Amino acid sequence: MEEEQKTRITIDIYGQTYTIIGTDSSAHVRQVATLVDDRMRELSARNPYLDTTKVAVLTAVNSVHDYLKLQTEKELLEEELKKLKG
């Protein structure tokens, strides 16, 4: 079984540096890091009293919430497509 090539990339999120090792492209990892950083900074700007841990946890909660909404929407669209195909 062939193993996928792993890449190592250093990214910055909310003032912290992380090294990510994985099989996704560097561009993808950078995009994810930028989105997480942006969401954390937006949340922090609206709630300046929150410490970094709370900002990180609330960002994770909001991201999973959005993911679950999109997953439900996708399932509904797939059901609609199935009905249209007959």
PDB file of N, CA, C and O in Angstrom, residues 14-77:
ATOM      1  N   TYR A  14      -3.564  33.505  15.397  1.00  0.00           N
ATOM      2  CA  TYR A  14      -3.811  34.321  16.592  1.00  0.00           C
ATOM      3  C   TYR A  14      -2.537  34.549  17.419  1.00  0.00           C
ATOM      4  O   TYR A  14      -2.499  34.425  18.619  1.00  0.00           O
ATOM      5  N   GLY A  15      -1.442  34.830  16.690  1.00  0.00           N
ATOM      6  CA  GLY A  15      -0.181  35.160  17.340  1.00  0.00           C
ATOM      7  C   GLY A  15       0.646  33.971  17.789  1.00  0.00           C
ATOM      8  O   GLY A  15       1.703  34.151  18.398  1.00  0.00           O
ATOM      9  N   GLN A  16       0.201  32.765  17.485  1.00  0.00           N
ATOM     10  CA  GLN A  16       0.939  31.563  17.851  1.00  0.00           C
ATOM     11  C   GLN A  16       1.393  30.849  16.579  1.00  0.00           C
ATOM     12  O   GLN A  16       0.660  30.815  15.596  1.00  0.00           O
ATOM     13  N   THR A  17       2.575  30.273  16.626  1.00  0.00           N
ATOM     14  CA  THR A  17       3.113  29.544  15.488  1.00  0.00           C
ATOM     15  C   THR A  17       2.894  28.053  15.691  1.00  0.00           C
ATOM     16  O   THR A  17       3.128  27.524  16.783  1.00  0.00           O
ATOM     17  N   TYR A  18       2.420  27.397  14.633  1.00  0.00           N
ATOM     18  CA  TYR A  18       2.155  25.963  14.664  1.00  0.00           C
ATOM     19  C   TYR A  18       2.810  25.320  13.452  1.00  0.00           C
ATOM     20  O   TYR A  18       2.847  25.902  12.375  1.00  0.00           O
ATOM     21  N   THR A  19       3.295  24.100  13.645  1.00  0.00           N
ATOM     22  CA  THR A  19       3.798  23.303  12.535  1.00  0.00           C
ATOM     23  C   THR A  19       2.769  22.220  12.268  1.00  0.00           C
ATOM     24  O   THR A  19       2.430  21.435  13.153  1.00  0.00           O
ATOM     25  N   ILE A  20       2.262  22.195  11.052  1.00  0.00           N
ATOM     26  CA  ILE A  20       1.248  21.229  10.640  1.00  0.00           C
ATOM     27  C   ILE A  20       1.899  20.227   9.698  1.00  0.00           C
ATOM     28  O   ILE A  20       2.578  20.605   8.740  1.00  0.00           O
ATOM     29  N   ILE A  21       1.678  18.954   9.977  1.00  0.00           N
ATOM     30  CA  ILE A  21       2.187  17.889   9.123  1.00  0.00           C
ATOM     31  C   ILE A  21       0.987  17.114   8.598  1.00  0.00           C
ATOM     32  O   ILE A  21       0.135  16.694   9.383  1.00  0.00           O
ATOM     33  N   GLY A  22       0.902  16.986   7.282  1.00  0.00           N
ATOM     34  CA  GLY A  22      -0.224  16.269   6.712  1.00  0.00           C
ATOM     35  C   GLY A  22      -0.081  16.078   5.225  1.00  0.00           C
ATOM     36  O   GLY A  22       0.939  16.433   4.629  1.00  0.00           O
ATOM     37  N   THR A  23      -1.127  15.525   4.636  1.00  0.00           N
ATOM     38  CA  THR A  23      -1.100  15.220   3.207  1.00  0.00           C
ATOM     39  C   THR A  23      -1.787  16.274   2.354  1.00  0.00           C
ATOM     40  O   THR A  23      -1.728  16.207   1.134  1.00  0.00           O
ATOM     41  N   ASP A  24      -2.433  17.245   2.992  1.00  0.00           N
ATOM     42  CA  ASP A  24      -3.081  18.318   2.230  1.00  0.00           C
ATOM     43  C   ASP A  24      -2.030  19.277   1.681  1.00  0.00           C
ATOM     44  O   ASP A  24      -0.924  19.385   2.223  1.00  0.00           O
ATOM     45  N   SER A  25      -2.399  19.989   0.632  1.00  0.00           N
ATOM     46  CA  SER A  25      -1.463  20.942   0.036  1.00  0.00           C
ATOM     47  C   SER A  25      -1.162  22.084   1.004  1.00  0.00           C
ATOM     48  O   SER A  25      -1.973  22.408   1.877  1.00  0.00           O
ATOM     49  N   SER A  26      -0.007  22.699   0.816  1.00  0.00           N
ATOM     50  CA  SER A  26       0.365  23.852   1.639  1.00  0.00           C
ATOM     51  C   SER A  26      -0.646  24.973   1.492  1.00  0.00           C
ATOM     52  O   SER A  26      -0.980  25.646   2.462  1.00  0.00           O
ATOM     53  N   ALA A  27      -1.151  25.167   0.282  1.00  0.00           N
ATOM     54  CA  ALA A  27      -2.142  26.219   0.036  1.00  0.00           C
ATOM     55  C   ALA A  27      -3.411  25.962   0.842  1.00  0.00           C
ATOM     56  O   ALA A  27      -3.989  26.890   1.417  1.00  0.00           O
ATOM     57  N   HIS A  28      -3.835  24.708   0.897  1.00  0.00           N
ATOM     58  CA  HIS A  28      -5.039  24.363   1.662  1.00  0.00           C
ATOM     59  C   HIS A  28      -4.826  24.625   3.151  1.00  0.00           C
ATOM     60  O   HIS A  28      -5.681  25.229   3.815  1.00  0.00           O
ATOM     61  N   VAL A  29      -3.692  24.210   3.675  1.00  0.00           N
ATOM     62  CA  VAL A  29      -3.399  24.401   5.093  1.00  0.00           C
ATOM     63  C   VAL A  29      -3.334  25.890   5.416  1.00  0.00           C
ATOM     64  O   VAL A  29      -3.872  26.339   6.432  1.00  0.00           O
ATOM     65  N   ARG A  30      -2.710  26.664   4.548  1.00  0.00           N
ATOM     66  CA  ARG A  30      -2.647  28.124   4.759  1.00  0.00           C
ATOM     67  C   ARG A  30      -4.040  28.742   4.730  1.00  0.00           C
ATOM     68  O   ARG A  30      -4.349  29.641   5.517  1.00  0.00           O
ATOM     69  N   GLN A  31      -4.898  28.279   3.830  1.00  0.00           N
ATOM     70  CA  GLN A  31      -6.261  28.798   3.754  1.00  0.00           C
ATOM     71  C   GLN A  31      -7.023  28.492   5.045  1.00  0.00           C
ATOM     72  O   GLN A  31      -7.700  29.358   5.585  1.00  0.00           O
ATOM     73  N   VAL A  32      -6.902  27.274   5.530  1.00  0.00           N
ATOM     74  CA  VAL A  32      -7.561  26.898   6.782  1.00  0.00           C
ATOM     75  C   VAL A  32      -7.045  27.768   7.922  1.00  0.00           C
ATOM     76  O   VAL A  32      -7.829  28.314   8.713  1.00  0.00           O
ATOM     77  N   ALA A  33      -5.735  27.925   8.011  1.00  0.00           N
ATOM     78  CA  ALA A  33      -5.138  28.733   9.077  1.00  0.00           C
ATOM     79  C   ALA A  33      -5.621  30.180   9.018  1.00  0.00           C
ATOM     80  O   ALA A  33      -5.940  30.785  10.050  1.00  0.00           O
ATOM     81  N   THR A  34      -5.700  30.724   7.823  1.00  0.00           N
ATOM     82  CA  THR A  34      -6.172  32.104   7.658  1.00  0.00           C
ATOM     83  C   THR A  34      -7.620  32.241   8.109  1.00  0.00           C
ATOM     84  O   THR A  34      -7.970  33.206   8.802  1.00  0.00           O
ATOM     85  N   LEU A  35      -8.459  31.284   7.736  1.00  0.00           N
ATOM     86  CA  LEU A  35      -9.859  31.334   8.154  1.00  0.00           C
ATOM     87  C   LEU A  35     -10.005  31.232   9.667  1.00  0.00           C
ATOM     88  O   LEU A  35     -10.787  31.975  10.283  1.00  0.00           O
ATOM     89  N   VAL A  36      -9.248  30.337  10.290  1.00  0.00           N
ATOM     90  CA  VAL A  36      -9.298  30.203  11.751  1.00  0.00           C
ATOM     91  C   VAL A  36      -8.809  31.491  12.408  1.00  0.00           C
ATOM     92  O   VAL A  36      -9.434  32.006  13.339  1.00  0.00           O
ATOM     93  N   ASP A  37      -7.695  32.020  11.933  1.00  0.00           N
ATOM     94  CA  ASP A  37      -7.150  33.261  12.481  1.00  0.00           C
ATOM     95  C   ASP A  37      -8.150  34.407  12.347  1.00  0.00           C
ATOM     96  O   ASP A  37      -8.391  35.151  13.313  1.00  0.00           O
ATOM     97  N   ASP A  38      -8.758  34.532  11.179  1.00  0.00           N
ATOM     98  CA  ASP A  38      -9.746  35.591  10.953  1.00  0.00           C
ATOM     99  C   ASP A  38     -10.934  35.459  11.907  1.00  0.00           C
ATOM    100  O   ASP A  38     -11.385  36.441  12.500  1.00  0.00           O
ATOM    101  N   ARG A  39     -11.444  34.237  12.065  1.00  0.00           N
ATOM    102  CA  ARG A  39     -12.601  34.014  12.945  1.00  0.00           C
ATOM    103  C   ARG A  39     -12.250  34.316  14.396  1.00  0.00           C
ATOM    104  O   ARG A  39     -13.050  34.896  15.124  1.00  0.00           O
ATOM    105  N   MET A  40     -11.049  33.929  14.812  1.00  0.00           N
ATOM    106  CA  MET A  40     -10.637  34.212  16.184  1.00  0.00           C
ATOM    107  C   MET A  40     -10.508  35.711  16.415  1.00  0.00           C
ATOM    108  O   MET A  40     -10.957  36.233  17.442  1.00  0.00           O
ATOM    109  N   ARG A  41      -9.940  36.413  15.453  1.00  0.00           N
ATOM    110  CA  ARG A  41      -9.771  37.869  15.598  1.00  0.00           C
ATOM    111  C   ARG A  41     -11.122  38.602  15.582  1.00  0.00           C
ATOM    112  O   ARG A  41     -11.320  39.557  16.334  1.00  0.00           O
ATOM    113  N   GLU A  42     -12.052  38.149  14.739  1.00  0.00           N
ATOM    114  CA  GLU A  42     -13.394  38.742  14.715  1.00  0.00           C
ATOM    115  C   GLU A  42     -14.093  38.530  16.054  1.00  0.00           C
ATOM    116  O   GLU A  42     -14.696  39.462  16.607  1.00  0.00           O
ATOM    117  N   LEU A  43     -14.026  37.326  16.579  1.00  0.00           N
ATOM    118  CA  LEU A  43     -14.662  37.007  17.853  1.00  0.00           C
ATOM    119  C   LEU A  43     -14.034  37.817  18.983  1.00  0.00           C
ATOM    120  O   LEU A  43     -14.734  38.366  19.832  1.00  0.00           O
ATOM    121  N   SER A  44     -12.723  37.923  18.971  1.00  0.00           N
ATOM    122  CA  SER A  44     -12.012  38.685  19.996  1.00  0.00           C
ATOM    123  C   SER A  44     -12.343  40.172  19.926  1.00  0.00           C
ATOM    124  O   SER A  44     -12.488  40.831  20.959  1.00  0.00           O
ATOM    125  N   ALA A  45     -12.493  40.693  18.727  1.00  0.00           N
ATOM    126  CA  ALA A  45     -12.829  42.119  18.565  1.00  0.00           C
ATOM    127  C   ALA A  45     -14.215  42.416  19.136  1.00  0.00           C
ATOM    128  O   ALA A  45     -14.436  43.485  19.713  1.00  0.00           O
ATOM    129  N   ARG A  46     -15.144  41.455  18.981  1.00  0.00           N
ATOM    130  CA  ARG A  46     -16.499  41.650  19.517  1.00  0.00           C
ATOM    131  C   ARG A  46     -16.570  41.373  21.013  1.00  0.00           C
ATOM    132  O   ARG A  46     -17.499  41.822  21.681  1.00  0.00           O
ATOM    133  N   ASN A  47     -15.619  40.607  21.535  1.00  0.00           N
ATOM    134  CA  ASN A  47     -15.607  40.209  22.947  1.00  0.00           C
ATOM    135  C   ASN A  47     -14.194  40.356  23.509  1.00  0.00           C
ATOM    136  O   ASN A  47     -13.527  39.367  23.796  1.00  0.00           O
ATOM    137  N   PRO A  48     -13.721  41.588  23.687  1.00  0.00           N
ATOM    138  CA  PRO A  48     -12.323  41.811  24.072  1.00  0.00           C
ATOM    139  C   PRO A  48     -11.958  41.287  25.467  1.00  0.00           C
ATOM    140  O   PRO A  48     -10.781  41.147  25.781  1.00  0.00           O
ATOM    141  N   TYR A  49     -12.933  40.962  26.282  1.00  0.00           N
ATOM    142  CA  TYR A  49     -12.675  40.469  27.634  1.00  0.00           C
ATOM    143  C   TYR A  49     -12.335  38.977  27.653  1.00  0.00           C
ATOM    144  O   TYR A  49     -11.900  38.451  28.673  1.00  0.00           O
ATOM    145  N   LEU A  50     -12.517  38.280  26.535  1.00  0.00           N
ATOM    146  CA  LEU A  50     -12.255  36.843  26.494  1.00  0.00           C
ATOM    147  C   LEU A  50     -10.761  36.554  26.396  1.00  0.00           C
ATOM    148  O   LEU A  50     -10.046  37.210  25.635  1.00  0.00           O
ATOM    149  N   ASP A  51     -10.308  35.540  27.142  1.00  0.00           N
ATOM    150  CA  ASP A  51      -8.910  35.134  27.020  1.00  0.00           C
ATOM    151  C   ASP A  51      -8.745  34.238  25.788  1.00  0.00           C
ATOM    152  O   ASP A  51      -9.724  33.841  25.153  1.00  0.00           O
ATOM    153  N   THR A  52      -7.514  33.927  25.455  1.00  0.00           N
ATOM    154  CA  THR A  52      -7.213  33.182  24.231  1.00  0.00           C
ATOM    155  C   THR A  52      -7.889  31.816  24.201  1.00  0.00           C
ATOM    156  O   THR A  52      -8.407  31.399  23.159  1.00  0.00           O
ATOM    157  N   THR A  53      -7.907  31.129  25.326  1.00  0.00           N
ATOM    158  CA  THR A  53      -8.532  29.807  25.360  1.00  0.00           C
ATOM    159  C   THR A  53     -10.020  29.897  25.045  1.00  0.00           C
ATOM    160  O   THR A  53     -10.549  29.106  24.259  1.00  0.00           O
ATOM    161  N   LYS A  54     -10.694  30.859  25.642  1.00  0.00           N
ATOM    162  CA  LYS A  54     -12.132  31.016  25.384  1.00  0.00           C
ATOM    163  C   LYS A  54     -12.386  31.411  23.930  1.00  0.00           C
ATOM    164  O   LYS A  54     -13.331  30.941  23.312  1.00  0.00           O
ATOM    165  N   VAL A  55     -11.547  32.270  23.382  1.00  0.00           N
ATOM    166  CA  VAL A  55     -11.678  32.652  21.976  1.00  0.00           C
ATOM    167  C   VAL A  55     -11.510  31.412  21.092  1.00  0.00           C
ATOM    168  O   VAL A  55     -12.294  31.190  20.166  1.00  0.00           O
ATOM    169  N   ALA A  56     -10.529  30.572  21.407  1.00  0.00           N
ATOM    170  CA  ALA A  56     -10.283  29.363  20.613  1.00  0.00           C
ATOM    171  C   ALA A  56     -11.460  28.395  20.712  1.00  0.00           C
ATOM    172  O   ALA A  56     -11.909  27.849  19.693  1.00  0.00           O
ATOM    173  N   VAL A  57     -11.976  28.181  21.922  1.00  0.00           N
ATOM    174  CA  VAL A  57     -13.088  27.238  22.092  1.00  0.00           C
ATOM    175  C   VAL A  57     -14.342  27.769  21.410  1.00  0.00           C
ATOM    176  O   VAL A  57     -15.042  27.014  20.706  1.00  0.00           O
ATOM    177  N   LEU A  58     -14.646  29.043  21.567  1.00  0.00           N
ATOM    178  CA  LEU A  58     -15.829  29.607  20.912  1.00  0.00           C
ATOM    179  C   LEU A  58     -15.687  29.585  19.387  1.00  0.00           C
ATOM    180  O   LEU A  58     -16.662  29.354  18.675  1.00  0.00           O
ATOM    181  N   THR A  59     -14.486  29.778  18.886  1.00  0.00           N
ATOM    182  CA  THR A  59     -14.252  29.667  17.448  1.00  0.00           C
ATOM    183  C   THR A  59     -14.513  28.235  16.982  1.00  0.00           C
ATOM    184  O   THR A  59     -15.156  28.020  15.948  1.00  0.00           O
ATOM    185  N   ALA A  60     -14.054  27.270  17.754  1.00  0.00           N
ATOM    186  CA  ALA A  60     -14.299  25.861  17.407  1.00  0.00           C
ATOM    187  C   ALA A  60     -15.789  25.546  17.444  1.00  0.00           C
ATOM    188  O   ALA A  60     -16.317  24.898  16.528  1.00  0.00           O
ATOM    189  N   VAL A  61     -16.483  26.007  18.477  1.00  0.00           N
ATOM    190  CA  VAL A  61     -17.924  25.762  18.593  1.00  0.00           C
ATOM    191  C   VAL A  61     -18.656  26.387  17.408  1.00  0.00           C
ATOM    192  O   VAL A  61     -19.514  25.749  16.780  1.00  0.00           O
ATOM    193  N   ASN A  62     -18.338  27.628  17.081  1.00  0.00           N
ATOM    194  CA  ASN A  62     -18.986  28.301  15.949  1.00  0.00           C
ATOM    195  C   ASN A  62     -18.686  27.583  14.634  1.00  0.00           C
ATOM    196  O   ASN A  62     -19.572  27.453  13.782  1.00  0.00           O
ATOM    197  N   SER A  63     -17.462  27.118  14.467  1.00  0.00           N
ATOM    198  CA  SER A  63     -17.085  26.423  13.232  1.00  0.00           C
ATOM    199  C   SER A  63     -17.824  25.098  13.085  1.00  0.00           C
ATOM    200  O   SER A  63     -18.314  24.762  12.000  1.00  0.00           O
ATOM    201  N   VAL A  64     -17.937  24.338  14.172  1.00  0.00           N
ATOM    202  CA  VAL A  64     -18.663  23.070  14.114  1.00  0.00           C
ATOM    203  C   VAL A  64     -20.151  23.319  13.897  1.00  0.00           C
ATOM    204  O   VAL A  64     -20.805  22.598  13.133  1.00  0.00           O
ATOM    205  N   HIS A  65     -20.674  24.360  14.509  1.00  0.00           N
ATOM    206  CA  HIS A  65     -22.076  24.738  14.281  1.00  0.00           C
ATOM    207  C   HIS A  65     -22.315  25.003  12.790  1.00  0.00           C
ATOM    208  O   HIS A  65     -23.275  24.483  12.206  1.00  0.00           O
ATOM    209  N   ASP A  66     -21.442  25.800  12.191  1.00  0.00           N
ATOM    210  CA  ASP A  66     -21.569  26.097  10.762  1.00  0.00           C
ATOM    211  C   ASP A  66     -21.440  24.826   9.925  1.00  0.00           C
ATOM    212  O   ASP A  66     -22.176  24.629   8.956  1.00  0.00           O
ATOM    213  N   TYR A  67     -20.520  23.957  10.291  1.00  0.00           N
ATOM    214  CA  TYR A  67     -20.322  22.696   9.576  1.00  0.00           C
ATOM    215  C   TYR A  67     -21.588  21.844   9.627  1.00  0.00           C
ATOM    216  O   TYR A  67     -22.025  21.314   8.601  1.00  0.00           O
ATOM    217  N   LEU A  68     -22.185  21.706  10.804  1.00  0.00           N
ATOM    218  CA  LEU A  68     -23.391  20.894  10.939  1.00  0.00           C
ATOM    219  C   LEU A  68     -24.562  21.481  10.149  1.00  0.00           C
ATOM    220  O   LEU A  68     -25.342  20.739   9.546  1.00  0.00           O
ATOM    221  N   LYS A  69     -24.687  22.808  10.140  1.00  0.00           N
ATOM    222  CA  LYS A  69     -25.728  23.447   9.330  1.00  0.00           C
ATOM    223  C   LYS A  69     -25.522  23.141   7.849  1.00  0.00           C
ATOM    224  O   LYS A  69     -26.475  22.812   7.136  1.00  0.00           O
ATOM    225  N   LEU A  70     -24.291  23.236   7.392  1.00  0.00           N
ATOM    226  CA  LEU A  70     -23.993  22.949   5.987  1.00  0.00           C
ATOM    227  C   LEU A  70     -24.218  21.479   5.659  1.00  0.00           C
ATOM    228  O   LEU A  70     -24.718  21.141   4.576  1.00  0.00           O
ATOM    229  N   GLN A  71     -23.886  20.604   6.583  1.00  0.00           N
ATOM    230  CA  GLN A  71     -24.102  19.176   6.382  1.00  0.00           C
ATOM    231  C   GLN A  71     -25.597  18.879   6.237  1.00  0.00           C
ATOM    232  O   GLN A  71     -26.000  18.132   5.346  1.00  0.00           O
ATOM    233  N   THR A  72     -26.412  19.491   7.084  1.00  0.00           N
ATOM    234  CA  THR A  72     -27.866  19.309   7.005  1.00  0.00           C
ATOM    235  C   THR A  72     -28.396  19.858   5.683  1.00  0.00           C
ATOM    236  O   THR A  72     -29.209  19.215   5.016  1.00  0.00           O
ATOM    237  N   GLU A  73     -27.918  21.035   5.295  1.00  0.00           N
ATOM    238  CA  GLU A  73     -28.336  21.638   4.029  1.00  0.00           C
ATOM    239  C   GLU A  73     -27.956  20.746   2.849  1.00  0.00           C
ATOM    240  O   GLU A  73     -28.749  20.543   1.924  1.00  0.00           O
ATOM    241  N   LYS A  74     -26.764  20.178   2.891  1.00  0.00           N
ATOM    242  CA  LYS A  74     -26.304  19.269   1.833  1.00  0.00           C
ATOM    243  C   LYS A  74     -27.212  18.051   1.747  1.00  0.00           C
ATOM    244  O   LYS A  74     -27.611  17.631   0.650  1.00  0.00           O
ATOM    245  N   GLU A  75     -27.558  17.475   2.890  1.00  0.00           N
ATOM    246  CA  GLU A  75     -28.432  16.298   2.904  1.00  0.00           C
ATOM    247  C   GLU A  75     -29.807  16.632   2.325  1.00  0.00           C
ATOM    248  O   GLU A  75     -30.371  15.844   1.562  1.00  0.00           O
ATOM    249  N   LEU A  76     -30.337  17.803   2.664  1.00  0.00           N
ATOM    250  CA  LEU A  76     -31.631  18.219   2.118  1.00  0.00           C
ATOM    251  C   LEU A  76     -31.550  18.405   0.605  1.00  0.00           C
ATOM    252  O   LEU A  76     -32.467  18.011  -0.124  1.00  0.00           O
ATOM    253  N   LEU A  77     -30.465  18.997   0.140  1.00  0.00           N
ATOM    254  CA  LEU A  77     -30.291  19.195  -1.302  1.00  0.00           C
ATOM    255  C   LEU A  77     -30.135  17.855  -2.029  1.00  0.00           C
ATOM    256  O   LEU A  77     -30.651  17.686  -3.136  1.00  0.00           O
TER     257      LEU A  77
END
